[in-house]
GROMACS .gro file of N, CA, C and O in nm:
model
  416
    1MET      N    1   1.689  -0.480  -1.430
    1MET     CA    2   1.682  -0.336  -1.417
    1MET      C    3   1.551  -0.290  -1.352
    1MET      O    4   1.551  -0.191  -1.286
    2ARG      N    5   1.445  -0.363  -1.371
    2ARG     CA    6   1.316  -0.323  -1.315
    2ARG      C    7   1.323  -0.310  -1.164
    2ARG      O    8   1.264  -0.220  -1.106
    3GLY      N    9   1.394  -0.403  -1.099
    3GLY     CA   10   1.408  -0.398  -0.954
    3GLY      C   11   1.481  -0.272  -0.908
    3GLY      O   12   1.447  -0.213  -0.808
    4ILE      N   13   1.581  -0.229  -0.984
    4ILE     CA   14   1.655  -0.108  -0.948
    4ILE      C   15   1.563   0.013  -0.955
    4ILE      O   16   1.560   0.096  -0.866
    5LYS      N   17   1.484   0.021  -1.063
    5LYS     CA   18   1.388   0.132  -1.075
    5LYS      C   19   1.294   0.133  -0.956
    5LYS      O   20   1.265   0.237  -0.902
    6GLY      N   21   1.246   0.016  -0.918
    6GLY     CA   22   1.155   0.006  -0.805
    6GLY      C   23   1.221   0.050  -0.676
    6GLY      O   24   1.160   0.117  -0.594
    7LYS      N   25   1.347   0.015  -0.661
    7LYS     CA   26   1.421   0.050  -0.540
    7LYS      C   27   1.425   0.202  -0.522
    7LYS      O   28   1.394   0.254  -0.415
    8PHE      N   29   1.460   0.274  -0.626
    8PHE     CA   30   1.470   0.419  -0.615
    8PHE      C   31   1.333   0.485  -0.611
    8PHE      O   32   1.314   0.585  -0.541
    9TYR      N   33   1.237   0.429  -0.683
    9TYR     CA   34   1.102   0.483  -0.683
    9TYR      C   35   1.041   0.473  -0.544
    9TYR      O   36   0.989   0.571  -0.490
   10ILE      N   37   1.049   0.357  -0.483
   10ILE     CA   38   0.992   0.336  -0.349
   10ILE      C   39   1.065   0.426  -0.248
   10ILE      O   40   1.003   0.487  -0.162
   11ALA      N   41   1.197   0.436  -0.260
   11ALA     CA   42   1.272   0.524  -0.169
   11ALA      C   43   1.224   0.668  -0.181
   11ALA      O   44   1.210   0.738  -0.080
   12SER      N   45   1.194   0.713  -0.304
   12SER     CA   46   1.148   0.851  -0.320
   12SER      C   47   1.009   0.870  -0.260
   12SER      O   48   0.980   0.975  -0.203
   13LEU      N   49   0.922   0.768  -0.271
   13LEU     CA   50   0.790   0.778  -0.208
   13LEU      C   51   0.802   0.783  -0.056
   13LEU      O   52   0.733   0.860   0.010
   14ILE      N   53   0.889   0.700  -0.001
   14ILE     CA   54   0.908   0.697   0.145
   14ILE      C   55   0.962   0.832   0.193
   14ILE      O   56   0.922   0.881   0.299
   15GLU      N   57   1.050   0.893   0.114
   15GLU     CA   58   1.104   1.024   0.152
   15GLU      C   59   0.994   1.129   0.166
   15GLU      O   60   1.006   1.221   0.247
   16GLU      N   61   0.886   1.114   0.088
   16GLU     CA   62   0.774   1.208   0.098
   16GLU      C   63   0.706   1.198   0.235
   16GLU      O   64   0.641   1.292   0.278
   17GLY      N   65   0.718   1.083   0.299
   17GLY     CA   66   0.656   1.061   0.429
   17GLY      C   67   0.506   1.037   0.417
   17GLY      O   68   0.451   1.031   0.308
   18GLU      N   69   0.444   1.021   0.533
   18GLU     CA   70   0.300   1.002   0.536
   18GLU      C   71   0.233   1.140   0.532
   18GLU      O   72   0.279   1.233   0.597
   19TYR      N   73   0.128   1.150   0.457
   19TYR     CA   74   0.052   1.274   0.448
   19TYR      C   75  -0.089   1.240   0.401
   19TYR      O   76  -0.125   1.122   0.394
   20GLU      N   77  -0.164   1.341   0.369
   20GLU     CA   78  -0.305   1.326   0.335
   20GLU      C   79  -0.332   1.220   0.227
   20GLU      O   80  -0.435   1.155   0.230
   21HIS      N   81  -0.240   1.204   0.133
   21HIS     CA   82  -0.261   1.111   0.021
   21HIS      C   83  -0.165   0.993   0.021
   21HIS      O   84  -0.151   0.925  -0.080
   22GLN      N   85  -0.096   0.970   0.132
   22GLN     CA   86  -0.005   0.856   0.140
   22GLN      C   87   0.004   0.807   0.284
   22GLN      O   88   0.018   0.885   0.377
   23ASP      N   89  -0.001   0.674   0.298
   23ASP     CA   90   0.007   0.613   0.430
   23ASP      C   91   0.096   0.490   0.422
   23ASP      O   92   0.097   0.420   0.320
   24PHE      N   93   0.171   0.464   0.526
   24PHE     CA   94   0.255   0.345   0.535
   24PHE      C   95   0.183   0.240   0.620
   24PHE      O   96   0.123   0.274   0.722
   25LYS      N   97   0.192   0.116   0.579
   25LYS     CA   98   0.141   0.004   0.658
   25LYS      C   99   0.252  -0.099   0.670
   25LYS      O  100   0.306  -0.145   0.570
   26PHE      N  101   0.283  -0.134   0.792
   26PHE     CA  102   0.388  -0.234   0.817
   26PHE      C  103   0.344  -0.371   0.766
   26PHE      O  104   0.420  -0.442   0.703
   27ALA      N  105   0.219  -0.405   0.793
   27ALA     CA  106   0.168  -0.537   0.755
   27ALA      C  107   0.018  -0.529   0.731
   27ALA      O  108  -0.048  -0.435   0.774
   28VAL      N  109  -0.032  -0.629   0.664
   28VAL     CA  110  -0.175  -0.641   0.638
   28VAL      C  111  -0.227  -0.749   0.732
   28VAL      O  112  -0.204  -0.867   0.710
   29SER      N  113  -0.292  -0.706   0.839
   29SER     CA  114  -0.339  -0.804   0.936
   29SER      C  115  -0.491  -0.809   0.943
   29SER      O  116  -0.548  -0.911   0.982
   30ASP      N  117  -0.557  -0.701   0.906
   30ASP     CA  118  -0.702  -0.693   0.921
   30ASP      C  119  -0.762  -0.619   0.802
   30ASP      O  120  -0.734  -0.500   0.782
   31ALA      N  121  -0.845  -0.688   0.724
   31ALA     CA  122  -0.905  -0.628   0.605
   31ALA      C  123  -0.990  -0.506   0.641
   31ALA      O  124  -0.994  -0.408   0.566
   32ARG      N  125  -1.055  -0.507   0.755
   32ARG     CA  126  -1.139  -0.393   0.795
   32ARG      C  127  -1.056  -0.267   0.819
   32ARG      O  128  -1.096  -0.157   0.784
   33LYS      N  129  -0.937  -0.283   0.880
   33LYS     CA  130  -0.849  -0.168   0.903
   33LYS      C  131  -0.799  -0.112   0.771
   33LYS      O  132  -0.794   0.010   0.753
   34ILE      N  133  -0.764  -0.199   0.679
   34ILE     CA  134  -0.719  -0.154   0.548
   34ILE      C  135  -0.833  -0.084   0.476
   34ILE      O  136  -0.814   0.020   0.411
   35ALA      N  137  -0.955  -0.136   0.490
   35ALA     CA  138  -1.072  -0.075   0.427
   35ALA      C  139  -1.094   0.068   0.477
   35ALA      O  140  -1.132   0.156   0.399
   36ARG      N  141  -1.068   0.093   0.605
   36ARG     CA  142  -1.082   0.230   0.658
   36ARG      C  143  -0.986   0.325   0.588
   36ARG      O  144  -1.022   0.437   0.551
   37SER      N  145  -0.863   0.282   0.567
   37SER     CA  146  -0.766   0.365   0.497
   37SER      C  147  -0.807   0.386   0.352
   37SER      O  148  -0.800   0.499   0.301
   38LEU      N  149  -0.852   0.281   0.286
   38LEU     CA  150  -0.895   0.293   0.147
   38LEU      C  151  -1.014   0.387   0.134
   38LEU      O  152  -1.019   0.472   0.043
   39SER      N  153  -1.110   0.375   0.226
   39SER     CA  154  -1.227   0.463   0.224
   39SER      C  155  -1.189   0.608   0.247
   39SER      O  156  -1.242   0.698   0.181
   40ALA      N  157  -1.096   0.631   0.338
   40ALA     CA  158  -1.051   0.768   0.364
   40ALA      C  159  -0.989   0.829   0.239
   40ALA      O  160  -1.017   0.944   0.204
   41PHE      N  161  -0.907   0.752   0.167
   41PHE     CA  162  -0.848   0.801   0.043
   41PHE      C  163  -0.955   0.825  -0.062
   41PHE      O  164  -0.953   0.925  -0.133
   42ALA      N  165  -1.049   0.733  -0.074
   42ALA     CA  166  -1.155   0.745  -0.175
   42ALA      C  167  -1.239   0.871  -0.150
   42ALA      O  168  -1.285   0.934  -0.245
   43ASN      N  169  -1.258   0.907  -0.025
   43ASN     CA  170  -1.337   1.025   0.010
   43ASN      C  171  -1.256   1.154   0.003
   43ASN      O  172  -1.309   1.261   0.030
   44ASN      N  173  -1.127   1.144  -0.031
   44ASN     CA  174  -1.040   1.261  -0.030
   44ASN      C  175  -0.954   1.267  -0.156
   44ASN      O  176  -0.834   1.287  -0.149
   45ASP      N  177  -1.014   1.246  -0.271
   45ASP     CA  178  -0.946   1.257  -0.400
   45ASP      C  179  -0.834   1.156  -0.421
   45ASP      O  180  -0.741   1.181  -0.498
   46GLY      N  181  -0.839   1.043  -0.355
   46GLY     CA  182  -0.744   0.935  -0.381
   46GLY      C  183  -0.619   0.939  -0.295
   46GLY      O  184  -0.597   1.031  -0.217
   47GLY      N  185  -0.539   0.834  -0.312
   47GLY     CA  186  -0.415   0.824  -0.236
   47GLY      C  187  -0.351   0.690  -0.258
   47GLY      O  188  -0.392   0.612  -0.344
   48ARG      N  189  -0.247   0.663  -0.179
   48ARG     CA  190  -0.179   0.534  -0.192
   48ARG      C  191  -0.132   0.484  -0.056
   48ARG      O  192  -0.094   0.562   0.031
   49LEU      N  193  -0.136   0.353  -0.045
   49LEU     CA  194  -0.079   0.284   0.071
   49LEU      C  195   0.051   0.220   0.026
   49LEU      O  196   0.057   0.163  -0.083
   50LEU      N  197   0.152   0.229   0.108
   50LEU     CA  198   0.275   0.154   0.085
   50LEU      C  199   0.278   0.046   0.193
   50LEU      O  200   0.297   0.076   0.311
   51ILE      N  201   0.256  -0.076   0.151
   51ILE     CA  202   0.249  -0.188   0.246
   51ILE      C  203   0.384  -0.258   0.248
   51ILE      O  204   0.441  -0.292   0.145
   52GLY      N  205   0.433  -0.277   0.371
   52GLY     CA  206   0.566  -0.333   0.391
   52GLY      C  207   0.663  -0.224   0.436
   52GLY      O  208   0.784  -0.244   0.437
   53VAL      N  209   0.607  -0.107   0.474
   53VAL     CA  210   0.687   0.006   0.521
   53VAL      C  211   0.638   0.044   0.660
   53VAL      O  212   0.519   0.066   0.682
   54LYS      N  213   0.730   0.053   0.754
   54LYS     CA  214   0.696   0.092   0.891
   54LYS      C  215   0.668   0.242   0.898
   54LYS      O  216   0.708   0.317   0.809
   55ASP      N  217   0.603   0.285   1.005
   55ASP     CA  218   0.570   0.427   1.022
   55ASP      C  219   0.693   0.518   1.017
   55ASP      O  220   0.684   0.633   0.976
   56ASN      N  221   0.808   0.466   1.057
   56ASN     CA  222   0.930   0.548   1.055
   56ASN      C  223   0.999   0.546   0.918
   56ASN      O  224   1.106   0.604   0.902
   57GLY      N  225   0.938   0.478   0.820
   57GLY     CA  226   0.993   0.473   0.684
   57GLY      C  227   1.085   0.356   0.657
   57GLY      O  228   1.132   0.338   0.545
   58ALA      N  229   1.110   0.274   0.758
   58ALA     CA  230   1.194   0.155   0.738
   58ALA      C  231   1.120   0.052   0.655
   58ALA      O  232   1.001   0.028   0.675
   59ILE      N  233   1.191  -0.010   0.562
   59ILE     CA  234   1.129  -0.111   0.474
   59ILE      C  235   1.138  -0.247   0.541
   59ILE      O  236   1.246  -0.296   0.572
   60ALA      N  237   1.022  -0.308   0.562
   60ALA     CA  238   1.016  -0.441   0.620
   60ALA      C  239   0.980  -0.544   0.514
   60ALA      O  240   1.014  -0.661   0.525
   61GLY      N  241   0.907  -0.501   0.412
   61GLY     CA  242   0.863  -0.592   0.307
   61GLY      C  243   0.735  -0.663   0.345
   61GLY      O  244   0.697  -0.669   0.462
   62VAL      N  245   0.665  -0.712   0.244
   62VAL     CA  246   0.543  -0.789   0.269
   62VAL      C  247   0.580  -0.934   0.290
   62VAL      O  248   0.683  -0.981   0.243
   63ARG      N  249   0.492  -1.004   0.359
   63ARG     CA  250   0.520  -1.143   0.393
   63ARG      C  251   0.501  -1.237   0.275
   63ARG      O  252   0.584  -1.321   0.247
   64ASN      N  253   0.386  -1.225   0.208
   64ASN     CA  254   0.358  -1.319   0.099
   64ASN      C  255   0.247  -1.265   0.009
   64ASN      O  256   0.192  -1.158   0.032
   65GLU      N  257   0.214  -1.342  -0.090
   65GLU     CA  258   0.112  -1.303  -0.188
   65GLU      C  259  -0.027  -1.289  -0.125
   65GLU      O  260  -0.113  -1.222  -0.179
   66GLU      N  261  -0.047  -1.351  -0.011
   66GLU     CA  262  -0.178  -1.345   0.054
   66GLU      C  263  -0.215  -1.201   0.092
   66GLU      O  264  -0.332  -1.166   0.097
   67ASP      N  265  -0.115  -1.117   0.115
   67ASP     CA  266  -0.141  -0.977   0.148
   67ASP      C  267  -0.220  -0.908   0.037
   67ASP      O  268  -0.307  -0.826   0.064
   68ILE      N  269  -0.189  -0.941  -0.089
   68ILE     CA  270  -0.262  -0.881  -0.201
   68ILE      C  271  -0.409  -0.921  -0.193
   68ILE      O  272  -0.498  -0.837  -0.210
   69PHE      N  273  -0.436  -1.047  -0.164
   69PHE     CA  274  -0.573  -1.095  -0.152
   69PHE      C  275  -0.648  -1.020  -0.041
   69PHE      O  276  -0.763  -0.980  -0.059
   70VAL      N  277  -0.585  -0.999   0.072
   70VAL     CA  278  -0.650  -0.930   0.185
   70VAL      C  279  -0.684  -0.786   0.147
   70VAL      O  280  -0.792  -0.737   0.179
   71VAL      N  281  -0.594  -0.718   0.077
   71VAL     CA  282  -0.618  -0.581   0.035
   71VAL      C  283  -0.734  -0.576  -0.065
   71VAL      O  284  -0.823  -0.491  -0.056
   72GLU      N  285  -0.735  -0.668  -0.160
   72GLU     CA  286  -0.845  -0.673  -0.258
   72GLU      C  287  -0.977  -0.702  -0.188
   72GLU      O  288  -1.080  -0.643  -0.221
   73GLN      N  289  -0.975  -0.792  -0.092
   73GLN     CA  290  -1.094  -0.825  -0.014
   73GLN      C  291  -1.143  -0.701   0.062
   73GLN      O  292  -1.263  -0.674   0.066
   74ALA      N  293  -1.052  -0.625   0.119
   74ALA     CA  294  -1.089  -0.504   0.192
   74ALA      C  295  -1.161  -0.406   0.100
   74ALA      O  296  -1.264  -0.348   0.138
   75ALA      N  297  -1.109  -0.388  -0.020
   75ALA     CA  298  -1.168  -0.292  -0.115
   75ALA      C  299  -1.305  -0.336  -0.165
   75ALA      O  300  -1.394  -0.253  -0.185
   76GLU      N  301  -1.323  -0.466  -0.183
   76GLU     CA  302  -1.447  -0.518  -0.239
   76GLU      C  303  -1.555  -0.545  -0.133
   76GLU      O  304  -1.672  -0.518  -0.156
   77MET      N  305  -1.514  -0.597  -0.019
   77MET     CA  306  -1.613  -0.643   0.079
   77MET      C  307  -1.639  -0.545   0.193
   77MET      O  308  -1.747  -0.544   0.250
   78TYR      N  309  -1.540  -0.464   0.228
   78TYR     CA  310  -1.554  -0.381   0.347
   78TYR      C  311  -1.563  -0.231   0.317
   78TYR      O  312  -1.577  -0.152   0.410
   79CYS      N  313  -1.552  -0.193   0.191
   79CYS     CA  314  -1.572  -0.053   0.154
   79CYS      C  315  -1.712  -0.038   0.096
   79CYS      O  316  -1.757  -0.123   0.020
   80GLU      N  317  -1.780   0.069   0.134
   80GLU     CA  318  -1.914   0.095   0.084
   80GLU      C  319  -1.917   0.230   0.017
   80GLU      O  320  -1.904   0.331   0.087
   81PRO      N  321  -1.929   0.241  -0.113
   81PRO     CA  322  -1.938   0.132  -0.210
   81PRO      C  323  -1.801   0.065  -0.230
   81PRO      O  324  -1.699   0.123  -0.194
   82PRO      N  325  -1.800  -0.056  -0.289
   82PRO     CA  326  -1.672  -0.123  -0.317
   82PRO      C  327  -1.582  -0.032  -0.401
   82PRO      O  328  -1.629   0.044  -0.485
   83GLN      N  329  -1.453  -0.038  -0.374
   83GLN     CA  330  -1.357   0.050  -0.440
   83GLN      C  331  -1.267  -0.026  -0.537
   83GLN      O  332  -1.229  -0.140  -0.510
   84GLU      N  333  -1.235   0.040  -0.647
   84GLU     CA  334  -1.136  -0.015  -0.740
   84GLU      C  335  -0.999   0.029  -0.694
   84GLU      O  336  -0.977   0.146  -0.664
   85ILE      N  337  -0.909  -0.066  -0.688
   85ILE     CA  338  -0.772  -0.035  -0.647
   85ILE      C  339  -0.675  -0.091  -0.751
   85ILE      O  340  -0.711  -0.178  -0.830
   86LYS      N  341  -0.555  -0.039  -0.748
   86LYS     CA  342  -0.448  -0.091  -0.834
   86LYS      C  343  -0.333  -0.128  -0.743
   86LYS      O  344  -0.281  -0.043  -0.671
   87VAL      N  345  -0.294  -0.255  -0.745
   87VAL     CA  346  -0.186  -0.304  -0.660
   87VAL      C  347  -0.065  -0.337  -0.747
   87VAL      O  348  -0.077  -0.410  -0.845
   88THR      N  349   0.049  -0.280  -0.710
   88THR     CA  350   0.173  -0.306  -0.781
   88THR      C  351   0.280  -0.343  -0.678
   88THR      O  352   0.292  -0.276  -0.576
   89ALA      N  353   0.355  -0.448  -0.706
   89ALA     CA  354   0.463  -0.490  -0.616
   89ALA      C  355   0.596  -0.441  -0.673
   89ALA      O  356   0.621  -0.451  -0.794
   90PHE      N  357   0.679  -0.386  -0.587
   90PHE     CA  358   0.811  -0.335  -0.626
   90PHE      C  359   0.918  -0.401  -0.542
   90PHE      O  360   0.899  -0.422  -0.422
   91LYS      N  361   1.032  -0.429  -0.604
   91LYS     CA  362   1.149  -0.473  -0.529
   91LYS      C  363   1.214  -0.347  -0.472
   91LYS      O  364   1.242  -0.253  -0.545
   92ALA      N  365   1.233  -0.347  -0.342
   92ALA     CA  366   1.289  -0.229  -0.275
   92ALA      C  367   1.424  -0.265  -0.213
   92ALA      O  368   1.478  -0.373  -0.236
   93GLU      N  369   1.474  -0.174  -0.134
   93GLU     CA  370   1.602  -0.191  -0.066
   93GLU      C  371   1.609  -0.325   0.007
   93GLU      O  372   1.513  -0.367   0.070
   94GLY      N  373   1.723  -0.389  -0.001
   94GLY     CA  374   1.743  -0.515   0.069
   94GLY      C  375   1.670  -0.632   0.006
   94GLY      O  376   1.660  -0.738   0.066
   95GLY      N  377   1.616  -0.614  -0.115
   95GLY     CA  378   1.545  -0.722  -0.181
   95GLY      C  379   1.405  -0.743  -0.129
   95GLY      O  380   1.337  -0.838  -0.169
   96HIS      N  381   1.358  -0.657  -0.041
   96HIS     CA  382   1.222  -0.668   0.013
   96HIS      C  383   1.120  -0.624  -0.092
   96HIS      O  384   1.149  -0.539  -0.176
   97THR      N  385   1.001  -0.680  -0.083
   97THR     CA  386   0.893  -0.641  -0.172
   97THR      C  387   0.801  -0.545  -0.098
   97THR      O  388   0.758  -0.572   0.015
   98VAL      N  389   0.771  -0.432  -0.162
   98VAL     CA  390   0.678  -0.333  -0.109
   98VAL      C  391   0.560  -0.325  -0.206
   98VAL      O  392   0.581  -0.318  -0.327
   99MET      N  393   0.439  -0.329  -0.152
   99MET     CA  394   0.320  -0.317  -0.235
   99MET      C  395   0.272  -0.172  -0.233
   99MET      O  396   0.258  -0.113  -0.128
  100ARG      N  397   0.248  -0.119  -0.354
  100ARG     CA  398   0.186   0.013  -0.366
  100ARG      C  399   0.040  -0.011  -0.403
  100ARG      O  400   0.011  -0.075  -0.504
  101VAL      N  401  -0.050   0.038  -0.319
  101VAL     CA  402  -0.192   0.025  -0.344
  101VAL      C  403  -0.246   0.165  -0.373
  101VAL      O  404  -0.239   0.253  -0.288
  102GLU      N  405  -0.297   0.183  -0.494
  102GLU     CA  406  -0.349   0.314  -0.535
  102GLU      C  407  -0.501   0.309  -0.541
  102GLU      O  408  -0.559   0.211  -0.587
  103ILE      N  409  -0.561   0.416  -0.496
  103ILE     CA  410  -0.707   0.428  -0.499
  103ILE      C  411  -0.743   0.570  -0.546
  103ILE      O  412  -0.678   0.666  -0.508
  104GLY      N  413  -0.847   0.576  -0.627
  104GLY     CA  414  -0.898   0.705  -0.671
  104GLY      C  415  -0.824   0.769  -0.780
  104GLY      O  416  -0.724   0.753  -0.828
   0.00000   0.00000   0.00000
């Protein structure tokens, strides 16, 4: 049942679209780029990244567990000051995994 809850929860977040406190990331390729997004949220009362979601809202899913490590590295090593984040993985449509990264 947990996966079903995640499916509808992630779909509702995607429906909100990208805005001041939410951004979609298709993939985690560069810790510095992720750090820029995290810093922007930290400087603006918080926000969340949905990783594994394309800009058009299509769910692609994350590739592997290494993505979590890269996001944590971005928050600790490339944000000044280092930021605390909360990463949660959800099963979304099509069995894909989407990571929700919350800051602030």
